[in-house]
Short mmCIF file of C-alpha atoms and ligand atoms in Angstrom, two decimals:
data_model
loop_
_atom_site.label_atom_id
_atom_site.label_comp_id
_atom_site.label_asym_id
_atom_site.label_seq_id
_atom_site.Cartn_x
_atom_site.Cartn_y
_atom_site.Cartn_z
CA UNK A 1 32.08 14.53 25.03
CA UNK A 2 30.75 11.05 25.82
CA UNK A 3 27.63 9.99 23.89
CA UNK A 4 25.43 6.90 24.29
CA UNK A 5 23.61 5.62 21.21
CA UNK A 6 20.89 3.11 22.05
CA UNK A 7 20.31 0.74 19.11
CA UNK A 8 22.66 -0.48 16.37
CA UNK A 9 20.19 -0.49 13.49
CA UNK A 10 20.89 1.86 10.56
CA UNK A 11 19.86 4.94 12.60
CA UNK A 12 22.39 4.11 15.33
CA UNK A 13 25.29 3.10 13.10
CA UNK A 14 24.85 5.94 10.59
CA UNK A 15 24.59 8.44 13.44
CA UNK A 16 27.79 7.14 15.01
CA UNK A 17 29.61 7.37 11.66
CA UNK A 18 28.52 11.00 11.33
CA UNK A 19 29.51 11.89 14.91
CA UNK A 20 32.86 10.15 14.99
CA UNK A 21 34.95 13.34 14.93
CA UNK A 22 32.92 15.07 17.61
CA UNK A 23 32.33 12.54 20.36
CA UNK A 24 33.45 9.45 22.17
CA UNK A 25 30.65 7.01 21.31
CA UNK A 26 29.26 3.91 23.01
CA UNK A 27 26.54 1.97 21.15
CA UNK A 28 24.29 -0.36 23.16
CA UNK A 29 22.47 -3.04 21.17
CA UNK A 30 20.01 -5.45 22.78
CA UNK A 31 20.36 -8.18 20.15
CA UNK A 32 23.26 -10.31 19.04
CA UNK A 33 22.92 -9.11 15.45
CA UNK A 34 20.99 -6.04 14.32
CA UNK A 35 18.94 -6.23 11.09
CA UNK A 36 17.91 -9.78 12.01
CA UNK A 37 15.17 -10.91 11.99
CA UNK A 38 14.59 -8.66 9.00
CA UNK A 39 11.78 -6.10 9.30
CA UNK A 40 12.11 -4.41 5.94
CA UNK A 41 11.14 -4.64 2.27
CA UNK A 42 14.60 -3.31 1.41
CA UNK A 43 13.32 -0.82 -1.18
CA UNK A 44 15.30 2.43 -1.28
CA UNK A 45 15.64 5.13 -3.91
CA UNK A 46 18.63 5.18 -6.25
CA UNK A 47 19.74 8.42 -4.56
CA UNK A 48 19.60 6.84 -1.12
CA UNK A 49 21.55 3.84 -2.46
CA UNK A 50 24.24 6.17 -3.87
CA UNK A 51 24.47 8.14 -0.62
CA UNK A 52 24.95 4.94 1.38
CA UNK A 53 28.11 4.29 -0.67
CA UNK A 54 29.82 6.88 1.54
CA UNK A 55 29.47 4.54 4.51
CA UNK A 56 29.89 0.98 3.24
CA UNK A 57 30.04 -1.21 0.13
CA UNK A 58 26.27 -1.04 -0.27
CA UNK A 59 26.43 -2.70 -3.72
CA UNK A 60 27.11 -5.98 -1.87
CA UNK A 61 23.57 -5.83 -0.52
CA UNK A 62 21.95 -5.11 -3.91
CA UNK A 63 19.44 -7.74 -5.08
CA UNK A 64 17.44 -6.03 -7.81
CA UNK A 65 16.98 -2.71 -9.60
CA UNK A 66 13.52 -1.18 -9.95
CA UNK A 67 12.41 1.42 -12.51
CA UNK A 68 8.90 2.24 -11.30
CA UNK A 69 5.65 1.00 -9.81
CA UNK A 70 2.28 -0.37 -10.85
CA UNK A 71 -0.49 1.34 -8.88
CA UNK A 72 -3.20 -1.32 -8.68
CA UNK A 73 -6.82 -0.73 -7.68
CA UNK A 74 -8.78 -3.29 -5.62
CA UNK A 75 -10.57 -4.41 -8.80
CA UNK A 76 -7.25 -5.11 -10.53
CA UNK A 77 -6.98 -2.05 -12.82
CA UNK A 78 -3.51 -0.62 -12.95
CA UNK A 79 -1.34 2.30 -14.05
CA UNK A 80 2.39 2.19 -14.69
CA UNK A 81 4.21 5.01 -12.91
CA UNK A 82 7.89 5.82 -13.34
CA UNK A 83 9.31 8.77 -11.43
CA UNK A 84 12.49 10.83 -11.62
CA UNK A 85 14.77 8.08 -10.34
CA UNK A 86 14.66 4.33 -10.03
CA UNK A 87 15.17 2.39 -6.84
CA UNK A 88 17.13 -0.53 -5.46
CA UNK A 89 16.07 -3.65 -3.60
CA UNK A 90 18.65 -4.44 -0.96
CA UNK A 91 19.19 -7.10 1.69
CA UNK A 92 18.96 -5.38 5.08
CA UNK A 93 20.85 -8.16 6.90
CA UNK A 94 23.87 -7.36 4.75
CA UNK A 95 23.50 -3.57 4.90
CA UNK A 96 23.04 -3.52 8.68
CA UNK A 97 26.01 -5.77 9.32
CA UNK A 98 28.30 -3.77 7.00
CA UNK A 99 27.28 -0.53 8.75
CA UNK A 100 27.88 -2.16 12.12
CA UNK A 101 31.35 -3.21 11.05
CA UNK A 102 32.16 0.37 9.98
CA UNK A 103 30.73 1.78 13.21
CA UNK A 104 32.88 -0.68 15.16
CA UNK A 105 35.98 1.09 13.82
CA UNK A 106 35.07 4.34 15.59
CA UNK A 107 32.72 3.40 18.43
CA UNK A 108 32.67 1.08 21.43
CA UNK A 109 29.87 -1.32 20.45
CA UNK A 110 28.29 -3.41 23.19
CA UNK A 111 26.11 -6.15 21.75
CA UNK A 112 23.57 -8.09 23.83
CA UNK A 113 23.35 -5.01 26.04
CA UNK A 114 19.78 -3.88 26.63
CA UNK A 115 19.07 -0.44 28.03
CA UNK A 116 16.15 -0.73 30.46
CA UNK A 117 16.06 2.56 32.35
CA UNK A 118 17.22 6.15 31.85
CA UNK A 119 17.17 9.05 34.25
CA UNK A 120 18.71 12.35 33.18
CA UNK A 121 21.87 11.22 31.41
CA UNK A 122 22.49 8.04 33.36
CA UNK A 123 21.44 4.88 31.63
CA UNK A 124 20.98 1.40 33.08
CA UNK A 125 21.99 -1.59 31.04
CA UNK A 126 21.55 -5.34 31.42
CA UNK A 127 24.14 -7.52 29.72
CA UNK A 128 24.50 -11.29 30.26
CA UNK A 129 22.15 -10.92 33.25
CA UNK A 130 24.51 -8.34 34.84
CA UNK A 131 23.08 -4.89 35.48
CA UNK A 132 25.16 -1.71 35.51
CA UNK A 133 24.74 2.02 34.99
CA UNK A 134 26.81 4.58 33.15
CA UNK A 135 26.66 8.37 32.76
CA UNK A 136 26.85 10.20 29.42
CA UNK A 137 26.83 13.83 28.26
CA UNK A 138 24.15 13.07 25.66
CA UNK A 139 21.82 10.15 24.88
CA UNK A 140 20.68 9.27 21.36
CA UNK A 141 17.67 6.98 21.05
CA UNK A 142 18.08 4.99 17.83
CA UNK A 143 16.16 2.10 19.31
CA UNK A 144 13.31 1.74 16.86
CA UNK A 145 9.54 2.13 16.96
CA UNK A 146 9.16 0.85 20.55
CA UNK A 147 11.97 3.14 21.79
CA UNK A 148 12.79 2.76 25.49
CA UNK A 149 14.67 6.07 25.35
CA UNK A 150 11.48 7.83 24.22
CA UNK A 151 9.36 6.14 26.88
CA UNK A 152 11.80 6.72 29.74
CA UNK A 153 12.38 10.37 28.89
CA UNK A 154 8.71 11.16 28.20
CA UNK A 155 8.82 11.93 24.46
CA UNK A 156 5.45 11.83 22.67
CA UNK A 157 4.95 8.72 20.49
CA UNK A 158 4.03 8.37 16.81
CA UNK A 159 1.03 6.30 15.71
CA UNK A 160 2.14 2.70 15.23
CA UNK A 161 1.12 0.79 12.08
CA UNK A 162 2.16 -2.83 11.50
CA UNK A 163 3.75 -4.54 8.55
CA UNK A 164 3.76 -8.21 7.65
CA UNK A 165 5.62 -9.61 4.69
CA UNK A 166 6.33 -12.97 3.04
CA UNK A 167 9.39 -13.72 0.98
CA UNK A 168 7.70 -16.04 -1.45
CA UNK A 169 7.24 -17.51 -4.88
CA UNK A 170 5.47 -14.83 -6.91
CA UNK A 171 5.32 -14.15 -10.61
CA UNK A 172 5.97 -10.42 -10.98
CA UNK A 173 4.16 -8.46 -13.72
CA UNK A 174 7.65 -7.16 -14.50
CA UNK A 175 10.81 -7.96 -12.56
CA UNK A 176 11.85 -4.29 -12.43
CA UNK A 177 8.52 -2.87 -11.21
CA UNK A 178 7.12 -2.90 -7.68
CA UNK A 179 3.39 -3.46 -7.33
CA UNK A 180 1.24 -1.42 -4.93
CA UNK A 181 -2.23 -2.70 -4.02
CA UNK A 182 -4.58 -0.05 -2.74
CA UNK A 183 -7.99 -0.25 -1.11
CA UNK A 184 -9.60 -0.78 2.28
CA UNK A 185 -10.17 -4.46 1.52
CA UNK A 186 -6.41 -5.02 1.65
CA UNK A 187 -5.28 -2.61 4.38
CA UNK A 188 -6.65 -0.38 7.10
CA UNK A 189 -5.10 2.99 6.26
CA UNK A 190 -2.18 1.88 4.08
CA UNK A 191 -1.54 -0.57 1.20
CA UNK A 192 -0.17 -3.94 0.16
CA UNK A 193 2.89 -4.41 -2.00
CA UNK A 194 5.07 -6.83 -3.94
CA UNK A 195 8.78 -6.05 -4.29
CA UNK A 196 10.33 -8.42 -6.85
CA UNK A 197 13.72 -9.95 -6.13
CA UNK A 198 13.62 -11.85 -9.42
CA UNK A 199 11.00 -12.92 -12.01
CA UNK A 200 9.48 -15.40 -9.61
CA UNK A 201 10.43 -14.42 -6.04
CA UNK A 202 9.14 -11.32 -4.26
CA UNK A 203 8.58 -9.74 -0.88
CA UNK A 204 4.80 -9.62 -0.70
CA UNK A 205 3.42 -7.66 2.23
CA UNK A 206 0.83 -5.41 3.78
CA UNK A 207 1.18 -2.37 6.02
CA UNK A 208 -1.94 -1.65 8.02
CA UNK A 209 -3.13 0.17 11.11
CA UNK A 210 -4.37 -3.20 12.40
CA UNK A 211 -4.44 -6.88 11.46
CA UNK A 212 -1.78 -6.98 8.73
CA UNK A 213 -1.86 -10.82 8.83
CA UNK A 214 -5.53 -10.94 7.98
CA UNK A 215 -5.16 -8.39 5.17
CA UNK A 216 -2.10 -10.15 3.77
CA UNK A 217 -3.95 -13.49 3.60
CA UNK A 218 -6.83 -11.75 1.84
CA UNK A 219 -4.44 -10.07 -0.61
CA UNK A 220 -2.88 -13.40 -1.46
CA UNK A 221 -6.12 -15.40 -1.62
CA UNK A 222 -8.54 -12.93 -3.16
CA UNK A 223 -6.92 -9.98 -4.93
CA UNK A 224 -7.78 -10.32 -8.65
CA UNK A 225 -4.27 -9.37 -9.72
CA UNK A 226 -2.29 -11.13 -6.98
CA UNK A 227 -3.99 -14.44 -6.21
CA UNK A 228 -3.31 -16.02 -9.61
CA UNK A 229 0.43 -15.19 -9.50
CA UNK A 230 1.20 -16.56 -6.03
CA UNK A 231 3.33 -19.72 -5.81
CA UNK A 232 3.29 -22.32 -3.07
CA UNK A 233 6.56 -21.67 -1.26
CA UNK A 234 7.02 -19.13 1.48
CA UNK A 235 10.74 -18.79 2.30
CA UNK A 236 10.59 -16.24 5.12
CA UNK A 237 8.00 -14.39 7.21
CA UNK A 238 8.77 -10.91 8.57
CA UNK A 239 6.76 -8.47 10.58
CA UNK A 240 7.38 -5.24 12.42
CA UNK A 241 6.06 -1.92 13.63
CA UNK A 242 5.96 1.14 11.38
CA UNK A 243 5.76 4.47 13.23
CA UNK A 244 3.78 7.09 11.32
CA UNK A 245 4.08 10.76 12.29
CA UNK A 246 7.26 12.67 13.05
CA UNK A 247 7.36 13.74 16.71
CA UNK A 248 9.41 16.39 18.51
CA UNK A 249 12.68 14.48 18.64
CA UNK A 250 14.88 16.73 20.80
CA UNK A 251 14.61 17.23 24.57
CA UNK A 252 17.46 18.60 26.68
CA UNK A 253 20.54 16.49 25.97
CA UNK A 254 18.55 13.67 24.41
CA UNK A 255 17.63 13.13 20.79
CA UNK A 256 15.67 10.44 18.95
CA UNK A 257 16.55 9.35 15.45
CA UNK A 258 15.05 6.92 12.91
CA UNK A 259 11.94 4.91 13.78
CA UNK A 260 12.20 6.06 17.41
CA UNK A 261 11.30 9.56 16.18
CA UNK A 262 8.78 8.52 13.50
CA UNK A 263 11.30 9.44 10.77
CA UNK A 264 9.43 7.38 8.20
CA UNK A 265 7.78 8.44 4.95
CA UNK A 266 4.12 8.57 6.04
CA UNK A 267 2.81 7.48 2.60
CA UNK A 268 5.14 4.47 2.06
CA UNK A 269 6.49 3.41 5.47
CA UNK A 270 10.07 3.67 4.15
CA UNK A 271 12.48 4.83 6.86
CA UNK A 272 16.03 4.50 5.56
CA UNK A 273 16.30 7.72 3.56
CA UNK A 274 14.85 10.06 6.20
CA UNK A 275 17.00 8.58 8.97
CA UNK A 276 20.09 8.88 6.78
CA UNK A 277 19.34 12.59 6.27
CA UNK A 278 18.84 12.97 10.03
CA UNK A 279 22.12 11.21 10.86
CA UNK A 280 23.99 13.51 8.47
CA UNK A 281 22.41 16.68 9.86
CA UNK A 282 22.98 15.56 13.45
CA UNK A 283 26.65 15.04 12.57
CA UNK A 284 26.79 18.51 11.01
CA UNK A 285 25.31 20.39 13.98
CA UNK A 286 26.22 18.25 17.01
CA UNK A 287 26.28 19.15 19.92
CA UNK A 288 23.76 21.87 19.06
CA UNK A 289 20.66 19.65 19.14
CA UNK A 290 18.21 22.53 18.71
CA UNK A 291 19.97 23.66 15.55
CA UNK A 292 19.88 20.07 14.31
CA UNK A 293 16.13 19.90 14.88
CA UNK A 294 15.52 23.29 13.29
CA UNK A 295 17.50 22.37 10.17
CA UNK A 296 15.90 18.92 9.81
CA UNK A 297 12.45 20.49 10.07
CA UNK A 298 13.23 23.30 7.65
CA UNK A 299 14.53 20.82 5.05
CA UNK A 300 12.02 18.00 5.49
CA UNK A 301 8.86 19.03 7.35
CA UNK A 302 7.07 19.85 4.07
CA UNK A 303 7.77 16.32 2.86
CA UNK A 304 6.26 14.86 6.04
CA UNK A 305 3.19 17.11 5.71
CA UNK A 306 2.55 16.26 2.05
CA UNK A 307 3.33 12.60 2.77
CA UNK A 308 0.73 12.50 5.54
CA UNK A 309 -1.84 14.13 3.25
CA UNK A 310 -1.26 11.44 0.65
CA UNK A 311 -1.62 8.80 3.38
CA UNK A 312 -4.99 10.28 4.45
CA UNK A 313 -6.30 9.28 1.03
CA UNK A 314 -5.79 5.61 1.99
CA UNK A 315 -8.32 6.12 4.82
CA UNK A 316 -11.03 7.61 2.65
CA UNK A 317 -10.87 6.35 -0.94
CA UNK A 318 -13.08 3.45 -2.06
CA UNK A 319 -12.72 0.93 -4.90
CA UNK A 320 -14.41 3.15 -7.51
CA UNK A 321 -12.20 6.10 -6.52
CA UNK A 322 -9.07 3.99 -7.05
CA UNK A 323 -10.38 2.77 -10.42
CA UNK A 324 -10.85 6.39 -11.48
CA UNK A 325 -7.48 7.54 -10.16
CA UNK A 326 -5.64 4.66 -11.82
CA UNK A 327 -7.18 5.68 -15.16
CA UNK A 328 -6.18 9.29 -14.57
CA UNK A 329 -2.66 8.28 -13.52
CA UNK A 330 -2.14 6.74 -16.97
CA UNK A 331 -2.45 10.24 -18.44
CA UNK A 332 -0.16 12.02 -15.97
CA UNK A 333 3.54 12.69 -16.47
CA UNK A 334 5.31 11.56 -13.27
CA UNK A 335 8.83 11.94 -14.64
CA UNK A 336 9.69 14.78 -12.23
CA UNK A 337 8.30 13.03 -9.14
CA UNK A 338 10.88 11.78 -6.64
CA UNK A 339 9.89 8.86 -4.40
CA UNK A 340 11.59 10.41 -1.33
CA UNK A 341 10.10 13.87 -1.87
CA UNK A 342 6.31 13.74 -2.18
CA UNK A 343 6.15 17.53 -2.59
CA UNK A 344 7.44 16.92 -6.14
CA UNK A 345 4.05 15.31 -6.88
CA UNK A 346 2.12 18.47 -6.00
CA UNK A 347 2.60 19.97 -9.47
CA UNK A 348 0.47 17.10 -10.86
CA UNK A 349 -2.47 17.92 -8.55
CA UNK A 350 -4.14 20.66 -10.67
CA UNK A 351 -4.21 18.35 -13.70
CA UNK A 352 -5.59 15.48 -11.59
CA UNK A 353 -8.32 17.72 -10.14
CA UNK A 354 -9.24 18.86 -13.67
CA UNK A 355 -9.64 15.24 -14.78
CA UNK A 356 -11.72 14.15 -11.79
CA UNK A 357 -15.34 14.48 -12.91
CA UNK A 358 -16.81 12.76 -9.86
CA UNK A 359 -17.80 15.28 -7.15
CA UNK A 360 -17.50 12.81 -4.28
CA UNK A 361 -13.93 11.86 -5.25
CA UNK A 362 -12.98 15.52 -5.74
CA UNK A 363 -14.28 16.41 -2.28
CA UNK A 364 -12.37 13.49 -0.70
CA UNK A 365 -9.20 14.77 -2.31
CA UNK A 366 -9.85 18.30 -1.07
CA UNK A 367 -10.39 16.85 2.42
CA UNK A 368 -7.09 14.95 2.30
CA UNK A 369 -4.95 17.71 0.86
CA UNK A 370 -6.44 21.00 2.03
CA UNK A 371 -8.26 20.44 5.32
CA UNK A 372 -6.35 20.51 8.57
CA UNK A 373 -7.29 17.72 10.95
C1 FAD B 1 7.49 -4.86 7.08
C2 FAD B 1 8.37 -3.64 6.93
C3 FAD B 1 8.84 -3.28 5.67
C4 FAD B 1 9.64 -2.15 5.53
N1 FAD B 1 10.12 -1.85 4.29
C5 FAD B 1 10.93 -0.78 4.11
C6 FAD B 1 11.47 -0.47 2.83
O1 FAD B 1 11.21 -1.17 1.85
N2 FAD B 1 12.29 0.61 2.73
C7 FAD B 1 12.60 1.41 3.80
O2 FAD B 1 13.34 2.42 3.64
N3 FAD B 1 12.12 1.13 5.03
C8 FAD B 1 11.30 0.06 5.22
N4 FAD B 1 10.83 -0.25 6.45
C9 FAD B 1 11.19 0.62 7.57
C10 FAD B 1 12.63 0.38 8.02
O3 FAD B 1 12.84 -0.99 8.22
C11 FAD B 1 12.89 1.17 9.31
O4 FAD B 1 12.55 2.52 9.09
C12 FAD B 1 14.35 1.08 9.76
O5 FAD B 1 14.71 -0.23 10.10
C13 FAD B 1 14.55 1.97 10.98
O6 FAD B 1 15.86 1.85 11.45
P1 FAD B 1 16.21 2.19 12.97
O7 FAD B 1 17.67 2.02 13.10
O8 FAD B 1 15.56 3.47 13.34
O9 FAD B 1 15.43 1.08 13.81
P2 FAD B 1 15.66 -0.49 13.84
O10 FAD B 1 16.10 -1.00 12.52
O11 FAD B 1 14.39 -1.05 14.43
O12 FAD B 1 16.86 -0.67 14.87
C14 FAD B 1 16.68 -0.42 16.24
C15 FAD B 1 17.71 -1.22 17.00
O13 FAD B 1 17.63 -0.86 18.39
C16 FAD B 1 17.76 -2.03 19.17
N5 FAD B 1 17.09 -1.80 20.45
C17 FAD B 1 15.77 -1.64 20.69
N6 FAD B 1 15.54 -1.45 22.00
C18 FAD B 1 16.76 -1.49 22.62
C19 FAD B 1 17.19 -1.36 23.98
N7 FAD B 1 16.29 -1.16 24.97
N8 FAD B 1 18.51 -1.46 24.26
C20 FAD B 1 19.42 -1.65 23.25
N9 FAD B 1 19.07 -1.79 21.95
C21 FAD B 1 17.76 -1.71 21.63
C22 FAD B 1 17.05 -3.11 18.35
O14 FAD B 1 17.48 -4.41 18.72
C23 FAD B 1 17.46 -2.72 16.93
O15 FAD B 1 18.65 -3.38 16.51
C24 FAD B 1 10.00 -1.37 6.66
C25 FAD B 1 9.54 -1.74 7.93
C26 FAD B 1 8.73 -2.86 8.06
C27 FAD B 1 8.26 -3.25 9.45
#
């Protein structure tokens, strides 16, 4: 069976590595090197990091180890939260190129080859200004948030948020803690963050429905906790799309995987873990794409649903609400909460509701968690 994978990011390479025994694979990649320019904070859970060891020497990409997060309100109040596992800060350029090298051992990889049209299972490619077409038994769209495979084949599209991030001088509260900055002043529908690489260098960014640049400047210039810890040097600027909302990712002999399918945690924007799970399940069930979809949904749809309900809070909470929740969070035991599985946080909800004395905040939380939209 001959399979085309469009895109050599982690979704494309991990999928090829999981399909190697079942198909003859050709990967088409538009760029000269995937993973560059970087569009990622590089934060993944310890479990995800360990699972990636099956595919490459992921420890080579490790920059820092993280044990938890500070949840910070717009007024600067914060709670320290440490879940079930820690996380790792990795360098995506290194991870993506190691995965590409491994994929190259089992697949025909065609770099600088952009897919521009697809009809049925014939795809059209432009490479070095030459156009050609080729037929495949199945097409896998691993071509990111702006997926051409999805557009050409008429898949629905997720909502697109945007991320902008500086690699910059920044004095972390603690080197092994990420910082999350909530509030509508710093993002439309999401949050800002700092991911430390060392004591004084971090990836400082904002994910937002719109205008991440404007919110990032405001975070850096005005946030009571951030502005005084920012240094002068910016070493790198990265930005990219973040698709929020898993869509139906199987149609006929075509399947979408990774950002192309909205396989991103709706409450953090992290995509690596959910696409890794998808690549493994696709490998397990291929060529039965319906079974793949069914299994992925039965194992993960609850996580997407709970994740989206958490994200709804970012649209409706105000500064006072965050101040209250940060105080409550200090009293809650998060030790069983897993960053990749938001459903593990649900057991804390009754206690949180009990501690919320403010009726308006309680009703916002009911709206986010229990009302269908
Ligand atoms: C600012 C920001 C911060 C983030 N931080 C994190 C984080 O900390 N942790 C985390 O887990 N996730 C994070 N993410 C999300 C993560 O980067 C993505 O989920 C992940 O890169 C998705 O991988 P992918 O392979 O699906 O897509 P991509 O990495 O986008 O790869 C798609 C590939 O397809 C190629 N392509 C596109 N169109 C074509 C075409 N027509 N023909 C051929 N090739 C094509 C592209 O060149 C690209 O190489 C972040 C994203 C952003 C924007």
